[in-house]
Amino acid sequence: MSGFHPRCPPPTRLVRPVRVDPDGESGPRRGTAAGPSWRTTSHGFVVPADVPQTVEQRILEAAVHLPEGGMVTGWGALRLAGAAYVDGFAGRKPRPVPVLLPHTSRIRGPGVLVERTRGRLPDPVVRHGVPCAPSEIALLHELRRASSARAAGVMVDMALAAGVIDLERARHVATTRRQSPAAAYALERACAGCRSPKESEMLQVWESDVGFPRPLMNREVLDLSGRLLAVVDLLEVESGTYGEYNGASHRNRERQRRDEARADALRGVGLEGFVLVAGDSERVWRERMASARERALWLPEERRRWRLGAFVPAPPLPDTEEAALDAIMLEHYRSLE
């Protein structure tokens, strides 16, 4: 389990850019706008200089230039719907905001990636004052740009974890459009039980690379008296094998102490585990998975000393503005680790 949360906090300080106004009525005069109290967002548009430059603010600043009928799509629409995984960065470089336009429309302003269609545009969903493509369509647009089938699989799993798409609706929409092999793979094998990108990668290696049957994700493990022993990232009930991905939040001494206590409790009831950490190669992932499964006891249900509990979703988000902003920044910096 990692410190990642699949949903991002709702933006709380979005400010729509205004035009520079020679008369100073609907916006600041040119000389004032050039001063330290204002920040230029694009040609002729400004916001107050103290407006935080969050991902959502950048989407809003790009959306100011949308023509009639245009809408934000791709990662931008998913982000405004609440999906944390699509953070608008490629490494440290901001990605352009994808927009969907009628075929004959044009858009002015920097930082946008244009998609056009000759067909009927979907009815937009207005989020935080921005017209957005429905999330299922936005996801399909984003999947076209996935760097690999694995990356596409993570994207779909994280959209599901964030609760921003309906999987069956996305699959139906996909049948009406030409899709890449990566998108088809991602939608076919999608899992709603993953809570972090690394859990999705671990599941895909388990299933697609090693060829093991689909396990359960983020399930409680109880002893026979009903006492909670752990919530494990991956669990194959039949073999009694579990897996964990330990990210940066597991590196402090207290967390390591708790992790060892959990592992000991799980061994005590006959479960065999593997642990993956940052920096491991995928060869190591595959070897650890196969080795743990070979060591597993494969006990029939009547001989097991543990039982299965409930699925555990991601915890609620912080509800304060300060915590929300901290979470946005922390999420980005973790993505660079």
mmCIF file with all atom_site columns, C-alpha atoms in Angstrom, residues 193-320:
data_model
loop_
_atom_site.group_PDB
_atom_site.id
_atom_site.type_symbol
_atom_site.label_atom_id
_atom_site.label_alt_id
_atom_site.label_comp_id
_atom_site.label_asym_id
_atom_site.label_entity_id
_atom_site.label_seq_id
_atom_site.pdbx_PDB_ins_code
_atom_site.Cartn_x
_atom_site.Cartn_y
_atom_site.Cartn_z
_atom_site.occupancy
_atom_site.B_iso_or_equiv
_atom_site.pdbx_formal_charge
_atom_site.auth_seq_id
_atom_site.auth_comp_id
_atom_site.auth_asym_id
_atom_site.auth_atom_id
_atom_site.pdbx_PDB_model_num
ATOM 1   C CA . GLY A 1 193 ? -10.066 -3.058  -6.660  1.00 0.00 ? 193 GLY A CA 1
ATOM 2   C CA . CYS A 1 194 ? -6.700  -1.307  -7.098  1.00 0.00 ? 194 CYS A CA 1
ATOM 3   C CA . ARG A 1 195 ? -6.073  1.796   -5.016  1.00 0.00 ? 195 ARG A CA 1
ATOM 4   C CA . SER A 1 196 ? -2.708  2.954   -6.366  1.00 0.00 ? 196 SER A CA 1
ATOM 5   C CA . PRO A 1 197 ? -0.800  2.871   -9.670  1.00 0.00 ? 197 PRO A CA 1
ATOM 6   C CA . LYS A 1 198 ? 1.767   0.410   -8.299  1.00 0.00 ? 198 LYS A CA 1
ATOM 7   C CA . GLU A 1 199 ? -0.982  -1.962  -7.210  1.00 0.00 ? 199 GLU A CA 1
ATOM 8   C CA . SER A 1 200 ? -2.328  -1.898  -10.767 1.00 0.00 ? 200 SER A CA 1
ATOM 9   C CA . GLU A 1 201 ? 1.148   -2.604  -12.152 1.00 0.00 ? 201 GLU A CA 1
ATOM 10  C CA . MET A 1 202 ? 1.611   -5.448  -9.665  1.00 0.00 ? 202 MET A CA 1
ATOM 11  C CA . LEU A 1 203 ? -1.737  -6.953  -10.681 1.00 0.00 ? 203 LEU A CA 1
ATOM 12  C CA . GLN A 1 204 ? -0.877  -6.690  -14.371 1.00 0.00 ? 204 GLN A CA 1
ATOM 13  C CA . VAL A 1 205 ? 2.464   -8.437  -13.881 1.00 0.00 ? 205 VAL A CA 1
ATOM 14  C CA . TRP A 1 206 ? 0.738   -11.167 -11.842 1.00 0.00 ? 206 TRP A CA 1
ATOM 15  C CA . GLU A 1 207 ? -1.936  -11.738 -14.497 1.00 0.00 ? 207 GLU A CA 1
ATOM 16  C CA . SER A 1 208 ? -0.535  -10.714 -17.869 1.00 0.00 ? 208 SER A CA 1
ATOM 17  C CA . ASP A 1 209 ? 3.193   -11.397 -17.463 1.00 0.00 ? 209 ASP A CA 1
ATOM 18  C CA . VAL A 1 210 ? 3.288   -14.385 -15.130 1.00 0.00 ? 210 VAL A CA 1
ATOM 19  C CA . GLY A 1 211 ? -0.103  -15.742 -16.174 1.00 0.00 ? 211 GLY A CA 1
ATOM 20  C CA . PHE A 1 212 ? -1.655  -16.388 -12.761 1.00 0.00 ? 212 PHE A CA 1
ATOM 21  C CA . PRO A 1 213 ? -5.441  -16.142 -12.269 1.00 0.00 ? 213 PRO A CA 1
ATOM 22  C CA . ARG A 1 214 ? -6.912  -12.836 -11.124 1.00 0.00 ? 214 ARG A CA 1
ATOM 23  C CA . PRO A 1 215 ? -6.497  -12.365 -7.369  1.00 0.00 ? 215 PRO A CA 1
ATOM 24  C CA . LEU A 1 216 ? -8.458  -10.139 -5.003  1.00 0.00 ? 216 LEU A CA 1
ATOM 25  C CA . MET A 1 217 ? -7.186  -6.646  -4.245  1.00 0.00 ? 217 MET A CA 1
ATOM 26  C CA . ASN A 1 218 ? -7.267  -4.699  -0.971  1.00 0.00 ? 218 ASN A CA 1
ATOM 27  C CA . ARG A 1 219 ? -9.121  -7.281  1.058   1.00 0.00 ? 219 ARG A CA 1
ATOM 28  C CA . GLU A 1 220 ? -9.238  -7.844  4.777   1.00 0.00 ? 220 GLU A CA 1
ATOM 29  C CA . VAL A 1 221 ? -7.653  -10.989 6.193   1.00 0.00 ? 221 VAL A CA 1
ATOM 30  C CA . LEU A 1 222 ? -9.220  -12.183 9.474   1.00 0.00 ? 222 LEU A CA 1
ATOM 31  C CA . ASP A 1 223 ? -8.333  -14.936 11.870  1.00 0.00 ? 223 ASP A CA 1
ATOM 32  C CA . LEU A 1 224 ? -10.963 -17.557 12.657  1.00 0.00 ? 224 LEU A CA 1
ATOM 33  C CA . SER A 1 225 ? -12.268 -15.531 15.597  1.00 0.00 ? 225 SER A CA 1
ATOM 34  C CA . GLY A 1 226 ? -12.949 -12.597 13.270  1.00 0.00 ? 226 GLY A CA 1
ATOM 35  C CA . ARG A 1 227 ? -10.011 -10.427 14.393  1.00 0.00 ? 227 ARG A CA 1
ATOM 36  C CA . LEU A 1 228 ? -8.534  -8.273  11.632  1.00 0.00 ? 228 LEU A CA 1
ATOM 37  C CA . LEU A 1 229 ? -4.947  -9.269  10.846  1.00 0.00 ? 229 LEU A CA 1
ATOM 38  C CA . ALA A 1 230 ? -4.250  -7.071  7.809   1.00 0.00 ? 230 ALA A CA 1
ATOM 39  C CA . VAL A 1 231 ? -5.575  -5.507  4.642   1.00 0.00 ? 231 VAL A CA 1
ATOM 40  C CA . VAL A 1 232 ? -3.371  -6.877  1.873   1.00 0.00 ? 232 VAL A CA 1
ATOM 41  C CA . ASP A 1 233 ? -2.799  -5.355  -1.558  1.00 0.00 ? 233 ASP A CA 1
ATOM 42  C CA . LEU A 1 234 ? -3.099  -8.648  -3.465  1.00 0.00 ? 234 LEU A CA 1
ATOM 43  C CA . LEU A 1 235 ? -4.548  -11.967 -2.308  1.00 0.00 ? 235 LEU A CA 1
ATOM 44  C CA . GLU A 1 236 ? -4.954  -15.282 -4.111  1.00 0.00 ? 236 GLU A CA 1
ATOM 45  C CA . VAL A 1 237 ? -7.366  -17.171 -1.892  1.00 0.00 ? 237 VAL A CA 1
ATOM 46  C CA . GLU A 1 238 ? -6.865  -20.639 -3.398  1.00 0.00 ? 238 GLU A CA 1
ATOM 47  C CA . SER A 1 239 ? -3.107  -20.803 -2.861  1.00 0.00 ? 239 SER A CA 1
ATOM 48  C CA . GLY A 1 240 ? -2.943  -18.628 0.236   1.00 0.00 ? 240 GLY A CA 1
ATOM 49  C CA . THR A 1 241 ? -0.529  -16.147 -1.393  1.00 0.00 ? 241 THR A CA 1
ATOM 50  C CA . TYR A 1 242 ? -0.580  -12.418 -0.717  1.00 0.00 ? 242 TYR A CA 1
ATOM 51  C CA . GLY A 1 243 ? 1.461   -9.548  -2.122  1.00 0.00 ? 243 GLY A CA 1
ATOM 52  C CA . GLU A 1 244 ? 2.314   -6.022  -1.000  1.00 0.00 ? 244 GLU A CA 1
ATOM 53  C CA . TYR A 1 245 ? 3.850   -3.017  -2.703  1.00 0.00 ? 245 TYR A CA 1
ATOM 54  C CA . ASN A 1 246 ? 5.750   -0.938  -0.143  1.00 0.00 ? 246 ASN A CA 1
ATOM 55  C CA . GLY A 1 247 ? 6.374   2.615   -1.322  1.00 0.00 ? 247 GLY A CA 1
ATOM 56  C CA . ALA A 1 248 ? 8.159   5.525   0.316   1.00 0.00 ? 248 ALA A CA 1
ATOM 57  C CA . SER A 1 249 ? 5.669   5.711   3.201   1.00 0.00 ? 249 SER A CA 1
ATOM 58  C CA . HIS A 1 250 ? 6.942   2.323   4.469   1.00 0.00 ? 250 HIS A CA 1
ATOM 59  C CA . ARG A 1 251 ? 10.530  3.470   4.991   1.00 0.00 ? 251 ARG A CA 1
ATOM 60  C CA . ASN A 1 252 ? 10.338  4.926   8.478   1.00 0.00 ? 252 ASN A CA 1
ATOM 61  C CA . ARG A 1 253 ? 11.162  2.753   11.469  1.00 0.00 ? 253 ARG A CA 1
ATOM 62  C CA . GLU A 1 254 ? 7.667   2.717   12.989  1.00 0.00 ? 254 GLU A CA 1
ATOM 63  C CA . ARG A 1 255 ? 6.062   1.699   9.701   1.00 0.00 ? 255 ARG A CA 1
ATOM 64  C CA . GLN A 1 256 ? 8.643   -1.036  9.170   1.00 0.00 ? 256 GLN A CA 1
ATOM 65  C CA . ARG A 1 257 ? 7.951   -2.310  12.680  1.00 0.00 ? 257 ARG A CA 1
ATOM 66  C CA . ARG A 1 258 ? 4.222   -2.519  11.927  1.00 0.00 ? 258 ARG A CA 1
ATOM 67  C CA . ASP A 1 259 ? 4.881   -4.171  8.567   1.00 0.00 ? 259 ASP A CA 1
ATOM 68  C CA . GLU A 1 260 ? 6.945   -6.902  10.214  1.00 0.00 ? 260 GLU A CA 1
ATOM 69  C CA . ALA A 1 261 ? 4.249   -7.484  12.832  1.00 0.00 ? 261 ALA A CA 1
ATOM 70  C CA . ARG A 1 262 ? 1.627   -7.828  10.069  1.00 0.00 ? 262 ARG A CA 1
ATOM 71  C CA . ALA A 1 263 ? 3.820   -10.234 8.098   1.00 0.00 ? 263 ALA A CA 1
ATOM 72  C CA . ASP A 1 264 ? 4.368   -12.358 11.205  1.00 0.00 ? 264 ASP A CA 1
ATOM 73  C CA . ALA A 1 265 ? 0.626   -12.476 11.910  1.00 0.00 ? 265 ALA A CA 1
ATOM 74  C CA . LEU A 1 266 ? -0.110  -13.542 8.338   1.00 0.00 ? 266 LEU A CA 1
ATOM 75  C CA . ARG A 1 267 ? 2.582   -16.252 8.442   1.00 0.00 ? 267 ARG A CA 1
ATOM 76  C CA . GLY A 1 268 ? 1.057   -17.426 11.682  1.00 0.00 ? 268 GLY A CA 1
ATOM 77  C CA . VAL A 1 269 ? -2.217  -18.315 9.972   1.00 0.00 ? 269 VAL A CA 1
ATOM 78  C CA . GLY A 1 270 ? -0.519  -19.984 7.000   1.00 0.00 ? 270 GLY A CA 1
ATOM 79  C CA . LEU A 1 271 ? -0.386  -17.235 4.377   1.00 0.00 ? 271 LEU A CA 1
ATOM 80  C CA . GLU A 1 272 ? 2.703   -16.868 2.195   1.00 0.00 ? 272 GLU A CA 1
ATOM 81  C CA . GLY A 1 273 ? 3.659   -13.417 0.982   1.00 0.00 ? 273 GLY A CA 1
ATOM 82  C CA . PHE A 1 274 ? 5.909   -11.403 -1.276  1.00 0.00 ? 274 PHE A CA 1
ATOM 83  C CA . VAL A 1 275 ? 6.870   -7.736  -0.998  1.00 0.00 ? 275 VAL A CA 1
ATOM 84  C CA . LEU A 1 276 ? 7.785   -5.428  -3.886  1.00 0.00 ? 276 LEU A CA 1
ATOM 85  C CA . VAL A 1 277 ? 9.614   -2.149  -3.354  1.00 0.00 ? 277 VAL A CA 1
ATOM 86  C CA . ALA A 1 278 ? 10.648  0.793   -5.514  1.00 0.00 ? 278 ALA A CA 1
ATOM 87  C CA . GLY A 1 279 ? 13.683  -0.004  -7.636  1.00 0.00 ? 279 GLY A CA 1
ATOM 88  C CA . ASP A 1 280 ? 12.946  -3.701  -8.068  1.00 0.00 ? 280 ASP A CA 1
ATOM 89  C CA . SER A 1 281 ? 13.116  -4.876  -11.674 1.00 0.00 ? 281 SER A CA 1
ATOM 90  C CA . GLU A 1 282 ? 10.125  -6.622  -13.185 1.00 0.00 ? 282 GLU A CA 1
ATOM 91  C CA . ARG A 1 283 ? 12.216  -9.802  -13.337 1.00 0.00 ? 283 ARG A CA 1
ATOM 92  C CA . VAL A 1 284 ? 12.469  -9.580  -9.539  1.00 0.00 ? 284 VAL A CA 1
ATOM 93  C CA . TRP A 1 285 ? 8.711   -8.983  -9.335  1.00 0.00 ? 285 TRP A CA 1
ATOM 94  C CA . ARG A 1 286 ? 7.997   -12.098 -11.364 1.00 0.00 ? 286 ARG A CA 1
ATOM 95  C CA . GLU A 1 287 ? 10.466  -14.236 -9.418  1.00 0.00 ? 287 GLU A CA 1
ATOM 96  C CA . ARG A 1 288 ? 9.088   -13.162 -6.038  1.00 0.00 ? 288 ARG A CA 1
ATOM 97  C CA . MET A 1 289 ? 5.518   -13.795 -7.115  1.00 0.00 ? 289 MET A CA 1
ATOM 98  C CA . ALA A 1 290 ? 6.284   -17.260 -8.485  1.00 0.00 ? 290 ALA A CA 1
ATOM 99  C CA . SER A 1 291 ? 8.456   -18.215 -5.497  1.00 0.00 ? 291 SER A CA 1
ATOM 100 C CA . ALA A 1 292 ? 5.822   -17.176 -2.944  1.00 0.00 ? 292 ALA A CA 1
ATOM 101 C CA . ARG A 1 293 ? 3.112   -19.047 -4.818  1.00 0.00 ? 293 ARG A CA 1
ATOM 102 C CA . GLU A 1 294 ? 5.273   -22.175 -4.928  1.00 0.00 ? 294 GLU A CA 1
ATOM 103 C CA . ARG A 1 295 ? 5.839   -21.963 -1.156  1.00 0.00 ? 295 ARG A CA 1
ATOM 104 C CA . ALA A 1 296 ? 2.142   -21.407 -0.453  1.00 0.00 ? 296 ALA A CA 1
ATOM 105 C CA . LEU A 1 297 ? 0.233   -24.159 1.369   1.00 0.00 ? 297 LEU A CA 1
ATOM 106 C CA . TRP A 1 298 ? -2.746  -24.431 -1.033  1.00 0.00 ? 298 TRP A CA 1
ATOM 107 C CA . LEU A 1 299 ? -5.010  -25.568 1.788   1.00 0.00 ? 299 LEU A CA 1
ATOM 108 C CA . PRO A 1 300 ? -8.693  -26.383 1.209   1.00 0.00 ? 300 PRO A CA 1
ATOM 109 C CA . GLU A 1 301 ? -11.101 -23.949 2.835   1.00 0.00 ? 301 GLU A CA 1
ATOM 110 C CA . GLU A 1 302 ? -11.942 -26.249 5.743   1.00 0.00 ? 302 GLU A CA 1
ATOM 111 C CA . ARG A 1 303 ? -8.278  -26.410 6.802   1.00 0.00 ? 303 ARG A CA 1
ATOM 112 C CA . ARG A 1 304 ? -7.475  -22.706 6.563   1.00 0.00 ? 304 ARG A CA 1
ATOM 113 C CA . ARG A 1 305 ? -6.667  -20.771 9.724   1.00 0.00 ? 305 ARG A CA 1
ATOM 114 C CA . TRP A 1 306 ? -7.839  -17.483 8.249   1.00 0.00 ? 306 TRP A CA 1
ATOM 115 C CA . ARG A 1 307 ? -10.876 -16.167 6.463   1.00 0.00 ? 307 ARG A CA 1
ATOM 116 C CA . LEU A 1 308 ? -11.635 -13.490 3.958   1.00 0.00 ? 308 LEU A CA 1
ATOM 117 C CA . GLY A 1 309 ? -12.984 -10.112 4.980   1.00 0.00 ? 309 GLY A CA 1
ATOM 118 C CA . ALA A 1 310 ? -14.365 -7.142  3.084   1.00 0.00 ? 310 ALA A CA 1
ATOM 119 C CA . PHE A 1 311 ? -12.908 -5.024  0.317   1.00 0.00 ? 311 PHE A CA 1
ATOM 120 C CA . VAL A 1 312 ? -11.391 -1.844  1.774   1.00 0.00 ? 312 VAL A CA 1
ATOM 121 C CA . PRO A 1 313 ? -11.657 1.244   -0.455  1.00 0.00 ? 313 PRO A CA 1
ATOM 122 C CA . ALA A 1 314 ? -9.402  4.285   -0.160  1.00 0.00 ? 314 ALA A CA 1
ATOM 123 C CA . PRO A 1 315 ? -10.037 6.355   2.990   1.00 0.00 ? 315 PRO A CA 1
ATOM 124 C CA . PRO A 1 316 ? -11.915 9.670   2.792   1.00 0.00 ? 316 PRO A CA 1
ATOM 125 C CA . LEU A 1 317 ? -9.991  12.699  1.605   1.00 0.00 ? 317 LEU A CA 1
ATOM 126 C CA . PRO A 1 318 ? -9.015  15.557  3.922   1.00 0.00 ? 318 PRO A CA 1
ATOM 127 C CA . ASP A 1 319 ? -11.780 18.159  3.885   1.00 0.00 ? 319 ASP A CA 1
ATOM 128 C CA . THR A 1 320 ? -9.841  21.303  4.730   1.00 0.00 ? 320 THR A CA 1
#
